Amino acid sequence: MGNETGASARSVLWYLVFVGFAVNYMIRINSNITIVTMVKSGSAKKAQLDQEPELMSSTMTPKQSQPKMYACYVERNESDLSVGEDSAGRNRPTGRIRSEPNWVSPEKWLLKTLQLDTKDDGFEWDEYEQGLVLGAFFWLHWLTQVPGGVLARKYGTKLVFGVANAVGCWLCFLMPLASYLDYRILIFLRAFQGLICGVSWPAMHHMAGQWIPPNERSKFVTAYLGSSVGVALFFPLFGYIISWTSWEYVFHFCGIFGTIWYVAWLYFVYDSPAEHPRIHPKEREYIESSLGITEKSKEQEREERTPWMKMIFSKAMWMTVIAQWAGIWGLFTVMTQAPSYFNYIHGWDVKMTGILSGIPHLCRMVFAYFFSMVGDYLLRRNLMSRTNVRKMGGAMCCLVNGLFVVALAYSGCDSTSAIVFLTLATMVHGAVSTGPLANIIDMSPKYAGILLGISGMITVVPGFVSPILVGILTLGNQTVKQWEYVFLITAGMLIVGGILYTLFADATLQPWNTGGTEDAQDARELVSLKLDVEQAMLEKEREASEMVQEAVTAELADDGDCRSEDPIGAVLAR
């Protein structure tokens, strides 16, 4: 049911939400790719190389000794690496080749003008400091998860989601200069950026509950995976921007692109069908009838209190939290660390790293779209219960995902296997739109934004714990074995979470969705019942009165001599 004069309002909403989540993830991942060229060449390997000063001078070949101490590409591309001196004064491969930027960034021009250090050789950040930079986005991200859903219910998703993305993009303009001044300033900006952007996902779930009929939810939630397409497109694009210009222009691009999206968002998007000035009346009627939205229901919703305790102690809610925790740990580990993994272990340059890091996320979006179509088809045809459809999605995005990550862990120096298994692991996570993400809306369309906020507040933890853990495991030890540990920990999270969700998930509408408290709901039901009884009694009295009048009229017609002024009394007297 759409707009006869053009695209339906739901279609326009889907596309802008899709791009909006691409923007949201663009903000998150820009540092993941720029940090590959921001840090000083070889600084990430210096500690590792110093641990084995005798390696290059021994009779052992790099191939014989590599699996324990060296990254795979040292044996393959040693001639392509820059050479420097270690602490013992020997020549060593020091890491990636750095090329001079083609364009001088405004920040570097400003530093030169002020006669400050322009860090031409890169920043001297070790793995731990790099992990802090990458994970800082998520340090405060959890604080605004629940407020995001609450604010969306009060002020609308249009304002909350739009402003969060816009401010996050505008902060990108400040990040290059912050990097030159002090990495701790960059960490502060990243943390503040994460705090602002934390409201985005919960706010969008509230809008989905206002706009999307039940049997279209799996398909609509695929718009959230614009995040994957954003990663898939922006990773290689950023790689080329860095190659053609310099890393600073990646952040400038993010600020400009986000501003353009925000202007379109302000013009085309509205919080509900009732507020949309251009929606076709038939589409509005279809949406509101599917969701049971009436003026009376809107009035009741404004009067209801949020059932916080019932949501917090809901088993169905906690199952989605577990599945989301597992899936996000897997996704963020791969998404955040893939550029470093391909660069340090397999030796790809920044352009190739961007492409290899981005392809899996494009596959994730395509898989999510078709998997959601299967899920919605099963629901429309009543071939599978809603709960089982959600469990199927959860099993795919966690259990199957975990098995592919196990294979990735043991791929070793085989670059082809690593790319294939990383792509498959990321791809199947797309089923989250048919599983846990849609499950949240199923159990409570009314409080979906708040539920996702509660879930997000907890499941954002992997976003900053995982980079720190990776930094600790690989600090001065960028080897295949250490990355194997990283991926096995990730696989364990995914498999355990997937098993629990598959066994205990519940997608049925929860009783507390209908009101703030049971007492309030019971009171409304009693009032409604009382009104119904009173209406029925009045109807019966009216029918009885009509029957008496008919009886009187018939009696008078039979007795033409009756002239009593009181016909009813005359009938009763006879």
XYZ file of C-alpha atoms in Angstrom:
574
model
C 0.000 0.000 0.000
C 1.863 3.059 -1.182
C 1.573 6.557 -2.487
C -0.096 6.503 -5.885
C 1.811 9.597 -7.009
C 5.272 8.288 -6.152
C 7.300 6.251 -3.714
C 5.536 5.287 -0.514
C 6.451 7.174 2.632
C 7.719 3.891 4.117
C 10.082 3.401 1.164
C 11.497 6.909 1.504
C 11.907 6.307 5.232
C 13.715 3.015 4.570
C 16.269 4.642 2.252
C 17.000 7.546 4.584
C 17.288 5.227 7.587
C 19.585 3.023 5.505
C 21.895 5.933 4.658
C 21.555 7.237 8.217
C 22.990 4.052 9.661
C 25.732 4.108 7.024
C 26.592 7.569 8.326
C 26.416 6.316 11.909
C 28.963 3.586 11.200
C 31.084 5.842 9.018
C 31.709 7.844 12.191
C 32.709 4.714 14.101
C 35.081 3.158 11.612
C 36.932 6.086 10.067
C 39.689 5.798 12.684
C 39.986 2.055 12.055
C 41.374 2.629 8.571
C 43.167 5.941 9.110
C 45.149 4.579 12.055
C 46.928 2.210 9.661
C 48.726 5.218 8.147
C 48.559 7.594 11.128
C 51.002 5.608 13.267
C 54.709 5.619 12.614
C 55.891 2.822 10.322
C 57.289 -0.051 12.309
C 56.283 1.290 15.712
C 53.784 -1.512 16.070
C 56.462 -4.072 15.411
C 59.404 -2.579 17.209
C 58.903 -4.489 20.455
C 58.391 -7.734 18.591
C 61.505 -7.324 16.483
C 63.604 -6.506 19.533
C 62.582 -9.800 21.137
C 64.441 -11.861 18.522
C 67.641 -9.973 17.613
C 69.317 -13.134 16.444
C 66.568 -14.201 14.045
C 67.717 -12.544 10.843
C 71.371 -13.487 11.416
C 70.710 -17.141 12.141
C 70.859 -19.897 9.603
C 67.128 -20.436 9.936
C 65.016 -19.077 7.134
C 62.130 -16.695 7.878
C 59.760 -19.423 6.779
C 61.063 -21.811 9.397
C 60.830 -19.348 12.258
C 57.890 -17.178 11.143
C 54.859 -18.988 12.582
C 55.974 -18.350 16.139
C 57.271 -14.777 16.063
C 56.682 -13.137 12.712
C 53.698 -11.976 10.717
C 53.018 -13.897 7.529
C 53.992 -11.173 5.109
C 57.613 -10.887 6.364
C 58.495 -14.050 4.465
C 56.520 -13.135 1.346
C 57.101 -9.425 0.914
C 60.307 -8.760 2.817
C 61.855 -7.025 -0.188
C 58.927 -4.623 -0.325
C 59.264 -3.458 3.264
C 61.091 -0.420 4.492
C 64.305 -1.152 6.352
C 65.468 0.385 9.622
C 67.740 -0.390 12.525
C 66.679 -2.257 15.630
C 68.026 -1.762 19.129
C 71.020 -3.941 18.285
C 71.934 -1.822 15.254
C 70.948 -4.430 12.666
C 68.855 -3.703 9.587
C 65.326 -5.010 9.983
C 62.064 -4.874 8.057
C 60.188 -2.198 10.001
C 56.683 -2.549 8.615
C 54.616 -0.754 6.050
C 55.859 1.527 3.322
C 54.793 5.127 3.998
C 54.197 7.386 1.026
C 54.200 11.145 1.142
C 50.678 12.624 0.946
C 49.745 14.190 -2.370
C 47.839 17.048 -0.725
C 48.810 19.039 2.306
C 45.942 19.017 4.788
C 44.680 22.238 6.412
C 45.831 20.914 9.773
C 49.369 20.255 8.587
C 49.482 23.666 6.891
C 48.400 25.273 10.182
C 51.068 23.404 12.140
C 53.759 24.439 9.670
C 52.579 28.032 9.881
C 52.838 27.891 13.667
C 56.188 26.081 13.355
C 54.947 23.055 15.279
C 55.839 19.396 14.741
C 53.897 18.032 11.742
C 54.638 14.354 12.571
C 55.697 13.588 9.002
C 56.824 10.097 10.032
C 53.561 9.342 11.820
C 52.484 9.128 15.436
C 54.431 6.954 17.877
C 51.463 5.060 19.313
C 51.924 1.438 20.391
C 49.203 -1.202 20.115
C 47.765 -0.397 23.518
C 47.418 3.306 22.704
C 45.912 2.445 19.336
C 43.411 0.211 21.125
C 42.449 3.127 23.370
C 41.838 5.346 20.345
C 39.713 2.720 18.600
C 37.756 1.721 21.685
C 37.155 5.217 23.092
C 34.031 5.625 20.975
C 32.316 2.996 23.103
C 33.456 4.101 26.566
C 30.435 6.355 27.134
C 28.286 4.966 24.339
C 26.294 2.854 26.796
C 25.216 5.845 28.895
C 22.823 7.207 26.268
C 21.253 3.923 25.151
C 18.207 3.995 27.440
C 17.869 7.795 27.245
C 17.804 7.403 23.461
C 14.574 5.403 23.603
C 13.052 7.707 26.230
C 13.966 10.857 24.295
C 12.544 9.383 21.085
C 9.211 8.711 22.801
C 9.111 12.270 24.112
C 10.623 14.345 21.296
C 10.480 12.025 18.295
C 13.051 9.987 16.392
C 13.402 12.633 13.689
C 15.043 15.026 16.132
C 16.996 12.517 18.231
C 18.423 10.332 15.459
C 19.074 13.254 13.126
C 20.881 15.469 15.628
C 22.963 12.562 16.981
C 24.287 11.682 13.538
C 24.848 15.304 12.556
C 26.784 16.240 15.692
C 28.841 13.040 15.422
C 29.833 13.994 11.867
C 30.651 17.599 12.778
C 33.025 16.391 15.493
C 35.009 14.635 12.745
C 36.216 18.050 11.541
C 38.125 18.450 14.822
C 39.805 15.039 14.932
C 42.820 15.568 12.650
C 43.996 18.601 14.633
C 43.318 16.768 17.898
C 45.524 13.897 16.687
C 48.435 16.248 16.083
C 48.063 18.016 19.419
C 47.759 14.932 21.675
C 46.276 11.484 21.209
C 44.431 11.962 24.514
C 42.480 14.839 22.974
C 41.535 12.515 20.125
C 40.417 9.924 22.674
C 38.261 12.557 24.386
C 36.586 13.530 21.105
C 35.988 9.887 20.219
C 34.437 9.240 23.623
C 32.191 12.321 23.335
C 31.244 11.267 19.819
C 30.208 7.852 21.113
C 28.174 9.451 23.898
C 26.188 11.551 21.406
C 25.707 8.737 18.892
C 24.527 6.307 21.580
C 20.930 7.509 21.221
C 20.681 6.560 17.540
C 19.753 2.877 17.521
C 17.169 2.931 20.347
C 15.535 6.024 18.838
C 15.104 4.278 15.492
C 13.381 1.285 17.070
C 10.736 3.667 18.390
C 10.127 5.000 14.888
C 9.852 1.464 13.514
C 7.117 0.774 16.052
C 5.201 3.816 14.777
C 5.589 3.217 11.050
C 6.045 -0.448 10.195
C 3.272 -3.127 10.123
C 4.187 -6.389 11.927
C 4.788 -8.518 8.833
C 7.101 -5.917 7.280
C 9.435 -5.545 10.253
C 12.142 -7.987 9.190
C 12.486 -6.212 5.861
C 12.460 -2.729 7.388
C 15.072 -3.636 9.985
C 17.439 -4.467 7.103
C 17.724 -0.681 6.766
C 19.719 -0.818 10.005
C 22.295 -2.802 8.070
C 23.022 0.269 6.043
C 25.771 0.203 8.639
C 27.264 -2.775 6.805
C 27.038 -1.169 3.401
C 28.536 1.948 4.915
C 31.486 -0.072 6.194
C 31.764 -1.928 2.872
C 31.824 1.291 0.851
C 33.651 3.596 3.226
C 36.550 1.271 4.059
C 37.809 1.094 0.441
C 36.790 4.706 -0.242
C 38.788 5.886 2.747
C 41.720 3.784 1.560
C 41.688 5.581 -1.778
C 41.207 8.997 -0.156
C 44.292 8.335 1.962
C 46.230 7.142 -1.087
C 45.223 10.129 -3.232
C 45.372 12.833 -0.566
C 46.130 12.191 3.111
C 44.381 10.613 6.078
C 43.065 13.941 7.379
C 40.688 14.234 4.416
C 38.855 11.094 5.549
C 37.528 13.036 8.538
C 36.680 16.044 6.372
C 34.684 13.788 4.053
C 32.746 12.356 6.992
C 31.715 15.806 8.178
C 30.558 16.943 4.736
C 28.705 13.740 3.834
C 26.913 13.642 7.196
C 25.733 17.231 6.773
C 24.230 16.462 3.343
C 22.358 13.474 4.764
C 21.029 15.559 7.674
C 19.480 18.122 5.320
C 17.616 15.342 3.453
C 16.532 13.774 6.758
C 15.001 17.035 7.966
C 12.941 17.462 4.789
C 11.668 13.944 4.080
C 11.231 12.219 7.462
C 8.414 12.552 10.024
C 7.840 10.795 13.334
C 4.517 9.162 12.437
C 2.147 8.775 9.471
C -0.235 11.268 11.105
C 2.456 13.987 11.011
C 3.559 13.365 7.417
C 2.109 16.067 5.107
C 2.697 14.155 1.861
C 1.706 10.602 2.754
C -1.140 9.079 0.732
C -4.319 8.663 2.823
C -4.558 4.976 1.905
C -1.016 4.300 3.073
C -1.665 6.102 6.343
C -4.887 4.151 6.870
C -3.105 0.863 6.127
C -0.272 1.577 8.586
C -2.503 2.776 11.415
C -5.010 -0.058 11.018
C -2.162 -2.631 10.961
C -0.718 -1.199 14.161
C -4.073 -0.587 15.820
C -3.399 3.135 16.101
C -6.437 5.279 16.931
C -6.898 8.627 18.627
C -8.049 6.739 21.717
C -4.917 4.569 21.742
C -2.709 7.653 21.370
C -4.433 9.270 24.351
C -3.991 6.114 26.435
C -0.300 5.870 25.485
C 0.312 9.403 26.731
C -1.259 8.507 30.084
C 0.545 5.176 30.599
C 3.626 4.719 32.716
C 6.634 2.824 31.413
C 6.754 -0.703 32.954
C 10.457 -0.544 33.848
C 10.560 -3.440 36.293
C 8.647 -5.797 34.028
C 10.980 -5.031 31.141
C 14.124 -5.448 33.230
C 13.008 -8.850 34.556
C 11.683 -10.105 31.220
C 13.311 -13.358 30.118
C 12.480 -12.590 26.489
C 14.347 -9.298 26.722
C 17.430 -10.879 28.284
C 17.640 -13.503 25.562
C 17.868 -10.759 22.953
C 20.525 -9.050 25.083
C 22.615 -12.235 25.160
C 22.327 -12.718 21.406
C 23.144 -9.073 20.765
C 26.169 -9.224 23.087
C 27.560 -12.223 21.217
C 26.842 -10.815 17.769
C 28.250 -7.373 18.547
C 31.412 -8.837 20.089
C 31.978 -10.769 16.864
C 31.024 -7.921 14.539
C 32.980 -5.188 16.304
C 36.084 -7.324 16.720
C 36.132 -8.077 13.016
C 35.062 -4.588 11.945
C 37.472 -2.724 14.207
C 40.481 -5.003 13.833
C 40.243 -6.191 10.222
C 42.361 -3.319 8.813
C 45.115 -3.924 11.369
C 44.884 -7.708 10.939
C 45.270 -7.601 7.154
C 47.999 -4.990 7.398
C 50.115 -6.533 10.152
C 49.585 -10.237 9.460
C 49.040 -10.405 5.700
C 50.922 -7.272 4.700
C 48.325 -5.536 2.532
C 48.688 -1.821 1.810
C 46.028 0.681 2.846
C 44.018 0.498 -0.393
C 43.875 -3.279 -0.405
C 43.200 -3.323 3.346
C 40.196 -1.045 2.805
C 38.789 -3.265 0.084
C 39.311 -6.526 1.990
C 37.853 -5.020 5.157
C 34.822 -3.640 3.348
C 33.716 -6.560 1.160
C 32.424 -8.705 4.079
C 30.062 -5.949 5.181
C 28.588 -5.572 1.711
C 27.932 -9.316 1.712
C 26.326 -8.898 5.151
C 23.797 -6.428 3.808
C 22.905 -8.560 0.778
C 22.512 -11.640 2.957
C 20.387 -9.717 5.463
C 18.019 -8.509 2.741
C 17.356 -11.955 1.277
C 17.248 -13.675 4.653
C 14.657 -11.145 5.835
C 12.538 -11.894 2.761
C 12.597 -15.569 3.688
C 11.611 -14.746 7.266
C 8.719 -12.492 6.241
C 7.526 -15.099 3.719
C 7.443 -17.782 6.428
C 5.388 -15.450 8.627
C 2.934 -14.397 5.914
C 2.282 -18.016 4.944
C 2.063 -19.141 8.585
C 4.721 -21.772 7.828
C 6.621 -21.016 11.025
C 5.823 -19.260 14.264
C 7.235 -15.797 14.846
C 9.385 -17.086 17.710
C 10.907 -19.835 15.566
C 11.648 -17.405 12.746
C 13.509 -15.199 15.212
C 15.376 -18.224 16.618
C 16.388 -19.187 13.098
C 17.854 -15.725 12.597
C 19.623 -15.881 15.959
C 21.158 -19.261 15.209
C 22.493 -17.987 11.911
C 23.935 -14.695 13.192
C 25.560 -16.285 16.272
C 26.061 -20.044 15.991
C 26.995 -20.271 12.305
C 28.949 -17.051 12.633
C 30.968 -18.551 15.479
C 31.896 -21.611 13.425
C 33.251 -19.436 10.625
C 35.293 -17.417 13.134
C 36.814 -20.675 14.428
C 37.846 -21.452 10.853
C 39.294 -17.927 10.556
C 41.330 -18.480 13.724
C 43.008 -21.521 12.215
C 43.507 -20.041 8.722
C 47.085 -19.150 9.647
C 49.087 -17.533 6.845
C 46.646 -18.579 4.136
C 45.390 -15.166 3.006
C 42.687 -16.604 0.780
C 41.193 -18.695 3.579
C 41.358 -15.738 5.953
C 39.468 -13.519 3.513
C 36.855 -16.202 2.773
C 36.108 -17.080 6.402
C 36.119 -13.460 7.566
C 33.665 -12.641 4.766
C 31.389 -15.576 5.613
C 31.443 -14.791 9.339
C 30.493 -11.168 8.762
C 27.948 -12.056 6.092
C 25.845 -14.424 8.194
C 25.633 -11.855 10.973
C 23.190 -10.076 8.662
C 20.543 -12.492 9.928
C 20.391 -10.353 13.088
C 17.760 -8.198 11.364
C 15.442 -11.209 11.187
C 16.474 -12.506 14.603
C 17.244 -10.484 17.761
C 16.736 -7.003 16.275
C 13.228 -7.732 14.989
C 12.487 -9.729 18.152
C 12.703 -6.548 20.227
C 9.928 -4.915 18.199
C 7.842 -8.110 18.271
C 7.808 -8.387 22.045
C 6.848 -4.741 22.572
C 6.293 -2.342 19.667
C 5.315 0.379 22.118
C 8.536 0.223 24.153
C 10.877 -1.052 21.445
C 13.102 2.033 21.641
C 13.541 1.709 25.391
C 14.155 -2.041 25.113
C 16.862 -1.522 22.536
C 18.316 1.144 24.798
C 18.537 -1.314 27.696
C 20.034 -3.902 25.369
C 22.447 -1.411 23.835
C 23.598 -0.143 27.216
C 24.818 -3.659 27.995
C 25.917 -4.886 24.590
C 28.011 -1.809 23.841
C 30.610 -3.146 26.288
C 32.284 -5.386 23.644
C 32.851 -2.256 21.582
C 35.518 -0.964 23.963
C 36.592 -4.180 25.721
C 37.449 -6.003 22.497
C 39.959 -3.397 21.151
C 41.678 -3.203 24.536
C 41.896 -7.012 24.713
C 43.306 -7.175 21.199
C 45.820 -4.465 22.074
C 46.971 -6.399 25.132
C 47.232 -9.711 23.266
C 49.160 -8.251 20.324
C 51.285 -5.641 22.152
C 54.736 -6.081 20.642
C 53.675 -9.496 19.421
C 51.889 -9.219 16.072
C 51.871 -12.917 15.281
C 49.475 -15.418 13.810
C 49.243 -17.222 17.165
C 48.128 -14.106 19.048
C 45.461 -13.328 16.465
C 44.331 -16.928 16.737
C 43.598 -16.286 20.419
C 41.680 -13.127 19.485
C 39.412 -15.005 17.088
C 38.890 -18.038 19.352
C 37.675 -15.783 22.181
C 35.286 -14.158 19.709
C 34.023 -17.538 18.474
C 33.352 -18.679 22.048
C 31.186 -15.608 22.684
C 29.210 -16.203 19.506
C 28.558 -19.906 19.991
C 27.510 -19.678 23.650
C 25.230 -16.716 22.971
C 23.696 -18.440 19.959
C 22.905 -21.607 21.904
C 21.151 -19.705 24.714
C 19.105 -17.599 22.300
C 18.049 -20.593 20.222
C 16.847 -22.439 23.319
C 15.048 -19.661 25.218
C 14.107 -16.784 22.870
C 10.473 -15.593 22.813
C 8.990 -13.287 20.158
C 5.391 -13.208 21.387
C 3.827 -9.888 22.381
C 4.594 -9.399 26.068
C 1.696 -8.651 28.478
C 3.337 -5.464 29.760
C 3.294 -3.942 26.251
C -0.399 -3.075 26.742
C 0.091 -0.709 29.651
C 2.307 0.801 32.265
C 1.217 -1.572 35.077
C -1.134 -4.466 35.494
C -3.230 -2.444 37.950
C -3.583 0.366 35.483
C -4.469 -2.085 32.759
C -7.008 -3.834 34.980
C -8.547 -0.489 35.912
C -8.948 0.421 32.265
C -10.507 -2.950 31.529
C -12.958 -2.561 34.447
C -13.979 0.895 33.307
C -14.461 -0.391 29.794
C -16.494 -3.348 31.084
C -18.674 -1.056 33.213
C -19.394 1.171 30.234
C -20.246 -1.848 28.112
C -22.667 -3.154 30.785
C -24.328 0.220 31.175
C -24.712 0.534 27.429
C -26.244 -2.944 27.233
C -28.713 -2.147 30.032
C -29.832 1.032 28.289
C -30.272 -0.902 25.076
C -32.420 -3.529 26.820
C -34.578 -0.849 28.469
C -35.114 0.824 25.113
C -36.125 -2.488 23.530
C -38.544 -3.219 26.398
C -40.150 0.199 26.062
C -40.629 -0.303 22.352
C -42.270 -3.694 22.941
C -44.723 -2.175 25.434
C -45.623 0.585 23.040
C -46.240 -1.922 20.262
C -48.455 -3.995 22.574
C -50.490 -0.926 23.537
C -50.943 0.104 19.937
C -52.144 -3.358 18.943
C -54.617 -3.502 21.868
C -56.100 -0.126 20.989
C -56.564 -1.181 17.418
C -58.598 -4.244 18.535
C -60.807 -2.219 20.937
C -61.992 0.860 19.095
C -64.307 1.779 21.982
C -61.395 2.295 24.365
C -60.900 6.039 24.792
C -58.859 6.086 27.927
C -56.403 8.904 28.244
C -54.095 6.402 29.789
C -53.728 3.646 27.172
C -51.221 1.667 29.156
C -53.411 1.804 32.259
C -56.412 0.697 30.219
C -54.548 -2.272 28.884
C -53.391 -3.237 32.343
C -56.929 -2.847 33.721
C -58.327 -5.181 31.086
